[in-house]
mmCIF file of C-alpha atoms in Angstrom:
data_model
loop_
_atom_site.group_PDB
_atom_site.id
_atom_site.type_symbol
_atom_site.label_atom_id
_atom_site.label_comp_id
_atom_site.label_asym_id
_atom_site.label_seq_id
_atom_site.Cartn_x
_atom_site.Cartn_y
_atom_site.Cartn_z
ATOM 1 C CA MET X 1 80.050 -4.306 15.380
ATOM 2 C CA SER X 2 81.802 -1.286 15.559
ATOM 3 C CA GLU X 3 85.231 -3.585 15.405
ATOM 4 C CA LEU X 4 83.758 -4.393 11.664
ATOM 5 C CA ARG X 5 82.798 -1.338 10.374
ATOM 6 C CA ASN X 6 86.422 -0.753 10.984
ATOM 7 C CA SER X 7 87.713 -3.585 9.904
ATOM 8 C CA THR X 8 89.031 -4.022 6.376
ATOM 9 C CA GLN X 9 90.094 -7.207 3.693
ATOM 10 C CA LYS X 10 92.603 -7.156 0.535
ATOM 11 C CA LEU X 11 90.966 -7.299 -1.799
ATOM 12 C CA SER X 12 91.107 -7.363 -5.823
ATOM 13 C CA TYR X 13 88.822 -5.200 -8.003
ATOM 14 C CA LEU X 14 86.938 -8.347 -9.694
ATOM 15 C CA GLN X 15 87.008 -10.057 -5.182
ATOM 16 C CA ALA X 16 85.264 -6.737 -4.213
ATOM 17 C CA ILE X 17 82.359 -7.249 -7.395
ATOM 18 C CA VAL X 18 82.032 -10.831 -5.914
ATOM 19 C CA GLU X 19 81.585 -9.538 -2.198
ATOM 20 C CA ALA X 20 79.176 -7.041 -3.281
ATOM 21 C CA GLN X 21 76.892 -9.256 -4.679
ATOM 22 C CA ARG X 22 77.544 -11.680 -1.697
ATOM 23 C CA GLU X 23 76.370 -9.396 0.731
ATOM 24 C CA GLU X 24 73.655 -8.110 -1.073
ATOM 25 C CA MET X 25 72.305 -11.905 -1.806
ATOM 26 C CA ARG X 26 72.838 -12.596 1.831
ATOM 27 C CA ARG X 27 70.913 -8.812 3.088
ATOM 28 C CA ASP X 28 67.969 -8.981 0.616
ATOM 29 C CA GLU X 29 66.898 -12.293 -0.418
ATOM 30 C CA ARG X 30 65.160 -10.508 -3.512
ATOM 31 C CA VAL X 31 69.170 -9.785 -5.303
ATOM 32 C CA ILE X 32 69.438 -12.443 -7.985
ATOM 33 C CA LEU X 33 72.028 -12.352 -10.152
ATOM 34 C CA ILE X 34 71.353 -13.472 -13.798
ATOM 35 C CA GLY X 35 73.658 -13.509 -16.785
ATOM 36 C CA GLU X 36 76.120 -16.082 -19.548
ATOM 37 C CA ASP X 37 78.746 -17.723 -18.084
ATOM 38 C CA ILE X 38 77.978 -16.522 -14.270
ATOM 39 C CA ALA X 39 79.374 -19.699 -13.194
ATOM 40 C CA VAL X 40 82.333 -19.746 -15.079
ATOM 41 C CA TYR X 41 84.272 -16.307 -14.610
ATOM 42 C CA GLY X 42 83.967 -14.165 -11.206
ATOM 43 C CA ALA X 43 80.958 -15.880 -9.110
ATOM 44 C CA GLN X 44 81.834 -19.409 -9.214
ATOM 45 C CA THR X 45 81.576 -18.978 -5.098
ATOM 46 C CA LEU X 46 78.528 -17.927 -5.126
ATOM 47 C CA PHE X 47 77.472 -21.226 -6.426
ATOM 48 C CA ASP X 48 78.476 -22.428 -3.115
ATOM 49 C CA GLU X 49 76.197 -20.272 -1.027
ATOM 50 C CA PHE X 50 72.842 -19.599 -3.296
ATOM 51 C CA ASP X 51 70.933 -22.385 -5.099
ATOM 52 C CA GLU X 52 69.673 -21.599 -8.904
ATOM 53 C CA ASN X 53 66.241 -19.686 -7.451
ATOM 54 C CA ARG X 54 68.659 -16.765 -6.914
ATOM 55 C CA LEU X 55 71.692 -17.741 -9.755
ATOM 56 C CA TRP X 56 70.321 -17.832 -13.300
ATOM 57 C CA ASN X 57 73.496 -19.295 -15.514
ATOM 58 C CA THR X 58 71.551 -18.271 -18.885
ATOM 59 C CA PRO X 59 71.894 -19.374 -22.467
ATOM 60 C CA ILE X 60 74.438 -16.317 -25.176
ATOM 61 C CA SER X 61 70.732 -14.520 -25.609
ATOM 62 C CA GLU X 62 71.708 -10.928 -24.584
ATOM 63 C CA GLY X 63 68.528 -9.268 -25.452
ATOM 64 C CA SER X 64 65.844 -12.091 -23.395
ATOM 65 C CA PHE X 65 68.133 -12.373 -20.203
ATOM 66 C CA THR X 66 67.881 -8.556 -20.181
ATOM 67 C CA GLY X 67 64.475 -8.646 -21.025
ATOM 68 C CA VAL X 68 63.842 -11.316 -18.342
ATOM 69 C CA GLY X 69 65.921 -9.060 -15.913
ATOM 70 C CA VAL X 70 63.614 -5.840 -16.716
ATOM 71 C CA GLY X 71 60.427 -8.374 -16.230
ATOM 72 C CA ALA X 72 61.921 -9.573 -12.861
ATOM 73 C CA ALA X 73 62.496 -5.923 -11.840
ATOM 74 C CA LEU X 74 58.814 -4.946 -12.115
ATOM 75 C CA THR X 75 57.789 -8.249 -10.100
ATOM 76 C CA GLY X 76 59.448 -6.896 -7.192
ATOM 77 C CA LEU X 77 62.995 -8.731 -7.770
ATOM 78 C CA ARG X 78 66.623 -6.978 -8.034
ATOM 79 C CA PRO X 79 67.726 -8.461 -10.681
ATOM 80 C CA ILE X 80 71.798 -8.431 -11.504
ATOM 81 C CA VAL X 81 72.257 -8.728 -14.873
ATOM 82 C CA ASP X 82 75.424 -9.477 -16.009
ATOM 83 C CA LEU X 83 76.285 -8.991 -19.346
ATOM 84 C CA THR X 84 80.176 -10.056 -19.414
ATOM 85 C CA ILE X 85 81.352 -8.001 -22.188
ATOM 86 C CA ALA X 86 80.310 -4.101 -22.763
ATOM 87 C CA SER X 87 79.736 -4.245 -26.541
ATOM 88 C CA PHE X 88 77.484 -6.800 -25.754
ATOM 89 C CA ALA X 89 74.861 -3.907 -24.524
ATOM 90 C CA TYR X 90 74.649 -3.658 -28.028
ATOM 91 C CA LEU X 91 72.113 -6.296 -28.558
ATOM 92 C CA ALA X 92 70.326 -5.611 -25.182
ATOM 93 C CA SER X 93 69.453 -2.307 -25.786
ATOM 94 C CA ASP X 94 66.295 -2.083 -26.415
ATOM 95 C CA GLN X 95 65.755 -3.842 -23.299
ATOM 96 C CA ILE X 96 68.085 -0.848 -21.257
ATOM 97 C CA ILE X 97 67.689 2.243 -23.578
ATOM 98 C CA ASN X 98 63.832 1.332 -24.302
ATOM 99 C CA GLN X 99 62.622 -0.462 -21.653
ATOM 100 C CA ALA X 100 63.647 -0.197 -18.199
ATOM 101 C CA ALA X 101 65.019 3.633 -18.633
ATOM 102 C CA LYS X 102 61.807 4.544 -19.619
ATOM 103 C CA LEU X 103 59.122 2.542 -18.123
ATOM 104 C CA ARG X 104 59.229 5.090 -14.819
ATOM 105 C CA PHE X 105 58.655 8.034 -16.710
ATOM 106 C CA MET X 106 56.087 6.555 -19.229
ATOM 107 C CA THR X 107 54.281 5.245 -15.894
ATOM 108 C CA GLY X 108 53.771 7.645 -14.198
ATOM 109 C CA GLY X 109 55.682 6.774 -11.527
ATOM 110 C CA GLN X 110 53.704 3.464 -10.973
ATOM 111 C CA LEU X 111 56.349 0.680 -11.917
ATOM 112 C CA ARG X 112 60.001 1.066 -10.868
ATOM 113 C CA VAL X 113 62.966 -1.141 -12.187
ATOM 114 C CA PRO X 114 65.587 -1.765 -9.719
ATOM 115 C CA LEU X 115 67.967 -3.090 -12.370
ATOM 116 C CA VAL X 116 72.090 -3.359 -11.886
ATOM 117 C CA VAL X 117 73.520 -3.852 -15.668
ATOM 118 C CA ARG X 118 77.098 -4.900 -15.449
ATOM 119 C CA LEU X 119 78.963 -4.239 -18.206
ATOM 120 C CA SER X 120 83.123 -5.186 -18.426
ATOM 121 C CA THR X 121 85.007 -3.060 -20.803
ATOM 122 C CA PHE X 122 87.393 -5.551 -22.158
ATOM 123 C CA TYR X 123 89.885 -3.089 -24.280
ATOM 124 C CA ASN X 124 93.763 -3.127 -24.117
ATOM 125 C CA ASN X 125 93.328 -7.087 -24.738
ATOM 126 C CA ARG X 126 93.378 -7.912 -28.350
ATOM 127 C CA THR X 127 89.725 -8.443 -27.969
ATOM 128 C CA ALA X 128 89.531 -6.717 -31.497
ATOM 129 C CA ALA X 129 86.446 -4.277 -32.884
ATOM 130 C CA GLN X 130 83.399 -6.079 -31.944
ATOM 131 C CA HIS X 131 84.438 -7.183 -28.168
ATOM 132 C CA ALA X 132 86.583 -4.080 -27.139
ATOM 133 C CA ASP X 133 84.086 -0.506 -26.783
ATOM 134 C CA ARG X 134 84.020 1.510 -24.137
ATOM 135 C CA PRO X 135 80.372 2.691 -24.592
ATOM 136 C CA TYR X 136 79.944 4.960 -21.878
ATOM 137 C CA PRO X 137 78.418 7.923 -23.986
ATOM 138 C CA LEU X 138 75.227 5.629 -25.033
ATOM 139 C CA PHE X 139 74.604 5.684 -22.021
ATOM 140 C CA MET X 140 75.318 8.736 -20.209
ATOM 141 C CA ASN X 141 72.993 9.962 -23.326
ATOM 142 C CA THR X 142 69.738 7.642 -22.040
ATOM 143 C CA PRO X 143 67.550 9.579 -19.573
ATOM 144 C CA GLY X 144 66.682 7.700 -16.444
ATOM 145 C CA LEU X 145 69.782 5.878 -16.313
ATOM 146 C CA LYS X 146 72.175 5.742 -13.324
ATOM 147 C CA VAL X 147 75.887 5.185 -14.776
ATOM 148 C CA ILE X 148 78.921 4.523 -12.719
ATOM 149 C CA ALA X 149 82.760 3.729 -13.916
ATOM 150 C CA PRO X 150 84.588 2.648 -10.629
ATOM 151 C CA ALA X 151 88.100 2.700 -10.633
ATOM 152 C CA THR X 152 89.356 0.804 -7.682
ATOM 153 C CA ALA X 153 88.395 -1.609 -5.337
ATOM 154 C CA SER X 154 86.866 -0.027 -2.417
ATOM 155 C CA ASP X 155 85.246 2.236 -4.605
ATOM 156 C CA MET X 156 83.965 -0.737 -6.938
ATOM 157 C CA LYS X 157 82.054 -2.816 -3.830
ATOM 158 C CA GLY X 158 80.666 0.521 -2.309
ATOM 159 C CA LEU X 159 79.146 2.035 -5.459
ATOM 160 C CA LEU X 160 78.230 -1.632 -6.449
ATOM 161 C CA LYS X 161 76.334 -2.059 -3.098
ATOM 162 C CA SER X 162 74.571 1.647 -3.358
ATOM 163 C CA ALA X 163 73.408 0.325 -6.970
ATOM 164 C CA ILE X 164 71.538 -3.224 -6.003
ATOM 165 C CA ARG X 165 69.469 -1.399 -3.347
ATOM 166 C CA ASP X 166 68.747 2.075 -5.835
ATOM 167 C CA ASP X 167 65.173 1.796 -6.945
ATOM 168 C CA ASP X 168 66.488 2.498 -10.771
ATOM 169 C CA PRO X 169 67.975 0.929 -13.729
ATOM 170 C CA VAL X 170 72.260 1.592 -13.115
ATOM 171 C CA ILE X 171 74.569 0.612 -15.029
ATOM 172 C CA VAL X 172 78.007 -0.320 -13.818
ATOM 173 C CA PHE X 173 81.089 -0.367 -15.870
ATOM 174 C CA GLU X 174 83.584 -2.562 -14.624
ATOM 175 C CA ASP X 175 87.213 -2.261 -16.174
ATOM 176 C CA ILE X 176 88.641 -5.312 -16.847
ATOM 177 C CA ASN X 177 92.001 -3.459 -16.900
ATOM 178 C CA LEU X 178 91.540 -2.672 -12.929
ATOM 179 C CA TRP X 179 90.465 -6.743 -12.017
ATOM 180 C CA GLY X 180 93.537 -7.938 -10.887
ATOM 181 C CA LYS X 181 94.373 -3.932 -8.598
ATOM 182 C CA LYS X 182 94.191 -4.722 -5.095
ATOM 183 C CA GLU X 183 93.581 -2.834 -1.670
ATOM 184 C CA GLU X 184 92.025 -2.878 1.487
ATOM 185 C CA VAL X 185 88.366 -2.832 1.418
ATOM 186 C CA PRO X 186 85.711 -2.456 4.023
ATOM 187 C CA VAL X 187 84.179 -5.259 5.293
ATOM 188 C CA ASP X 188 81.057 -3.911 6.963
ATOM 189 C CA PRO X 189 77.654 -5.310 5.286
ATOM 190 C CA ASP X 190 76.498 -1.525 5.295
ATOM 191 C CA PHE X 191 79.472 0.143 3.572
ATOM 192 C CA LEU X 192 78.045 2.039 0.505
ATOM 193 C CA ILE X 193 79.305 5.107 -1.856
ATOM 194 C CA PRO X 194 76.296 7.505 -2.328
ATOM 195 C CA ILE X 195 76.018 7.076 -6.171
ATOM 196 C CA GLY X 196 76.678 10.711 -7.771
ATOM 197 C CA LYS X 197 79.827 11.877 -5.572
ATOM 198 C CA ALA X 198 83.429 12.558 -7.426
ATOM 199 C CA HIS X 199 86.616 12.198 -5.045
ATOM 200 C CA VAL X 200 89.363 14.226 -4.942
ATOM 201 C CA LYS X 201 92.500 11.470 -5.195
ATOM 202 C CA ARG X 202 95.275 14.037 -5.317
ATOM 203 C CA ALA X 203 94.906 17.890 -4.042
ATOM 204 C CA GLY X 204 97.144 20.343 -6.710
ATOM 205 C CA SER X 205 96.963 23.821 -7.144
ATOM 206 C CA ASP X 206 97.862 24.223 -10.745
ATOM 207 C CA VAL X 207 96.120 22.044 -13.262
ATOM 208 C CA THR X 208 93.002 19.534 -12.957
ATOM 209 C CA ILE X 209 92.985 16.060 -14.119
ATOM 210 C CA VAL X 210 89.470 14.174 -14.121
ATOM 211 C CA GLY X 211 89.728 10.709 -14.721
ATOM 212 C CA PHE X 212 87.425 7.624 -14.618
ATOM 213 C CA ALA X 213 87.721 3.754 -14.306
ATOM 214 C CA GLY X 214 90.975 3.389 -16.480
ATOM 215 C CA SER X 215 91.907 6.679 -17.466
ATOM 216 C CA LEU X 216 92.668 7.260 -12.954
ATOM 217 C CA PRO X 217 95.721 5.206 -13.332
ATOM 218 C CA PRO X 218 97.630 6.963 -16.154
ATOM 219 C CA SER X 219 96.260 10.231 -14.273
ATOM 220 C CA LEU X 220 97.679 9.709 -11.217
ATOM 221 C CA ALA X 221 101.018 8.500 -12.991
ATOM 222 C CA ALA X 222 100.867 11.637 -14.713
ATOM 223 C CA ALA X 223 100.488 13.978 -11.831
ATOM 224 C CA GLU X 224 103.640 12.204 -10.109
ATOM 225 C CA LEU X 225 105.755 12.757 -12.842
ATOM 226 C CA LEU X 226 104.882 15.883 -13.296
ATOM 227 C CA SER X 227 105.160 16.755 -9.850
ATOM 228 C CA LYS X 228 108.856 16.215 -10.414
ATOM 229 C CA GLU X 229 109.024 18.639 -12.988
ATOM 230 C CA GLY X 230 106.942 21.666 -9.902
ATOM 231 C CA VAL X 231 103.515 20.923 -10.903
ATOM 232 C CA ASP X 232 101.355 20.570 -8.854
ATOM 233 C CA VAL X 233 98.571 18.595 -10.340
ATOM 234 C CA GLU X 234 95.059 18.153 -8.835
ATOM 235 C CA VAL X 235 93.216 14.338 -9.596
ATOM 236 C CA ILE X 236 89.399 13.682 -9.969
ATOM 237 C CA ASP X 237 88.474 10.567 -9.777
ATOM 238 C CA LEU X 238 85.042 10.690 -11.173
ATOM 239 C CA ARG X 239 83.543 7.729 -10.394
ATOM 240 C CA THR X 240 79.898 8.290 -11.391
ATOM 241 C CA ILE X 241 79.175 9.387 -14.853
ATOM 242 C CA VAL X 242 75.587 9.852 -14.243
ATOM 243 C CA PRO X 243 74.409 11.701 -12.427
ATOM 244 C CA MET X 244 77.700 13.919 -12.656
ATOM 245 C CA ASP X 245 79.368 15.504 -10.061
ATOM 246 C CA LYS X 246 79.653 18.989 -11.377
ATOM 247 C CA GLU X 247 80.278 20.933 -8.337
ATOM 248 C CA THR X 248 83.814 19.043 -7.539
ATOM 249 C CA ILE X 249 84.568 19.559 -11.130
ATOM 250 C CA LEU X 250 83.936 23.213 -11.197
ATOM 251 C CA ALA X 251 85.336 23.760 -7.468
ATOM 252 C CA SER X 252 88.552 22.228 -8.558
ATOM 253 C CA VAL X 253 89.231 24.345 -11.900
ATOM 254 C CA ALA X 254 87.935 27.399 -9.693
ATOM 255 C CA LYS X 255 91.482 26.676 -8.206
ATOM 256 C CA THR X 256 93.594 25.755 -10.712
ATOM 257 C CA GLY X 257 92.712 27.609 -13.724
ATOM 258 C CA ARG X 258 93.167 24.767 -16.157
ATOM 259 C CA LEU X 259 91.703 21.353 -16.751
ATOM 260 C CA VAL X 260 93.097 18.006 -18.632
ATOM 261 C CA ILE X 261 90.099 15.372 -19.061
ATOM 262 C CA ALA X 262 91.423 11.888 -19.629
ATOM 263 C CA ASP X 263 88.531 9.109 -21.069
ATOM 264 C CA ASN X 264 88.803 6.181 -22.779
ATOM 265 C CA SER X 265 85.935 6.263 -24.843
ATOM 266 C CA HIS X 266 86.151 7.540 -28.344
ATOM 267 C CA ARG X 267 86.551 11.194 -28.179
ATOM 268 C CA ILE X 268 83.314 12.340 -30.433
ATOM 269 C CA GLY X 269 80.670 12.939 -28.146
ATOM 270 C CA SER X 270 82.383 11.232 -25.256
ATOM 271 C CA ILE X 271 82.372 11.792 -21.210
ATOM 272 C CA ALA X 272 85.536 14.145 -21.550
ATOM 273 C CA SER X 273 83.469 16.186 -24.003
ATOM 274 C CA GLU X 274 80.428 16.685 -21.926
ATOM 275 C CA ILE X 275 82.865 17.359 -19.013
ATOM 276 C CA ALA X 276 84.634 20.002 -21.391
ATOM 277 C CA ALA X 277 81.109 21.584 -22.168
ATOM 278 C CA VAL X 278 79.898 21.996 -18.559
ATOM 279 C CA VAL X 279 83.086 23.563 -17.717
ATOM 280 C CA SER X 280 82.967 25.907 -20.492
ATOM 281 C CA GLU X 281 79.291 26.583 -20.037
ATOM 282 C CA ASP X 282 79.305 27.249 -15.992
ATOM 283 C CA GLY X 283 83.344 27.999 -15.122
ATOM 284 C CA PHE X 284 84.416 29.690 -18.059
ATOM 285 C CA GLU X 285 85.565 32.639 -15.994
ATOM 286 C CA SER X 286 87.999 30.596 -14.235
ATOM 287 C CA LEU X 287 89.925 29.261 -17.332
ATOM 288 C CA ARG X 288 93.457 29.897 -17.873
ATOM 289 C CA LYS X 289 93.914 28.053 -21.148
ATOM 290 C CA PRO X 290 91.732 25.920 -23.115
ATOM 291 C CA ILE X 291 90.387 22.819 -21.943
ATOM 292 C CA GLN X 292 92.314 19.399 -23.044
ATOM 293 C CA ARG X 293 90.607 16.121 -23.692
ATOM 294 C CA VAL X 294 92.670 13.353 -23.913
ATOM 295 C CA THR X 295 91.162 10.201 -25.324
ATOM 296 C CA THR X 296 90.871 7.480 -27.938
ATOM 297 C CA PRO X 297 90.353 8.379 -31.619
ATOM 298 C CA SER X 298 87.322 7.636 -32.884
ATOM 299 C CA VAL X 299 88.467 4.694 -35.161
ATOM 300 C CA HIS X 300 87.269 1.173 -34.471
ATOM 301 C CA ILE X 301 89.889 -1.150 -32.232
ATOM 302 C CA PRO X 302 92.169 -3.665 -34.179
ATOM 303 C CA TYR X 303 93.546 -6.957 -33.232
ATOM 304 C CA ASN X 304 96.759 -6.299 -33.218
ATOM 305 C CA PRO X 305 97.688 -5.332 -29.451
ATOM 306 C CA THR X 306 101.002 -2.866 -30.400
ATOM 307 C CA VAL X 307 98.770 -0.477 -32.772
ATOM 308 C CA GLU X 308 95.569 -0.931 -29.986
ATOM 309 C CA LYS X 309 97.708 0.293 -26.862
ATOM 310 C CA GLN X 310 98.708 3.393 -28.537
ATOM 311 C CA LEU X 311 95.145 4.727 -28.738
ATOM 312 C CA TYR X 312 94.501 4.994 -25.479
ATOM 313 C CA PRO X 313 95.246 8.067 -22.623
ATOM 314 C CA THR X 314 98.865 6.970 -21.298
ATOM 315 C CA LYS X 315 100.577 8.662 -18.200
ATOM 316 C CA ASP X 316 102.779 10.444 -21.216
ATOM 317 C CA SER X 317 99.384 11.710 -23.419
ATOM 318 C CA ILE X 318 97.962 13.491 -20.503
ATOM 319 C CA ALA X 319 101.496 14.465 -19.106
ATOM 320 C CA ALA X 320 102.203 16.286 -22.629
ATOM 321 C CA ALA X 321 98.587 17.480 -22.114
ATOM 322 C CA VAL X 322 99.093 19.340 -19.026
ATOM 323 C CA ARG X 323 102.549 20.655 -20.511
ATOM 324 C CA ARG X 324 100.771 22.103 -23.314
ATOM 325 C CA ILE X 325 98.365 24.633 -20.555
ATOM 326 C CA LEU X 326 100.923 25.837 -18.088
#
């Protein structure tokens, strides 16, 4: 068993999602997977092991099958609802926001909703305005939900398994720009990463960059670029949006005195805005220079790939933000 605990296998971010689901379905027969196209995208190998009682391939009807997931959770199952594209969450928002997130509160704790909702952010991929949103803030602003947005295969596997075992609804954002990224991932079936804990990916003393999901790779690249200029950057991977690990962010800013936040969501009311507010309220005395947000402008995403790629935070735009406050 100790050998298993210390073993790893090289997995992509997408393979880590499938393995997390497979392991949890083997561990707990109450875990089921519901969604459109699950037999086509990503979960095909699960159909070799589990039958139709555990895998519910649905019609294109997001509000309906998400409601089925909520109802199944109330009966004692632990559903994973795959909404495929994050923008489709708008169609299922009544079930997620008005039902799943509120039922525990409205019943005085008598009901629990152990529901996982998977949302893939299909931006930077020529999917155009109706398919390219990164709606992290919508769910950050909904009490009763936990929200995770991992950036690596290991973090995705460990956090998704924690989400499946959680007794409250958890929104899981998966970034398709990371699907092919591979790394060594623990094979221990009880490998879990706690929801609500950020990770310091790179230690530094001059400035703090906070990133998450698809904004983490350019944040790390910017830190590497700046190191060649003699700037020592600390990079924090937020990993969980709700609950947010404020302590790790504030401790880093207390050390560096400077903060840049990289966030692929729209600028107004973004995750970056919330982090900036937290540090302004609780860590203002640590700041030597104004907080910088590197975000996507508040415009709809165009189909044209040349224009689209200019909208999101990049290594160069993040590095430029750091240089402004040195």
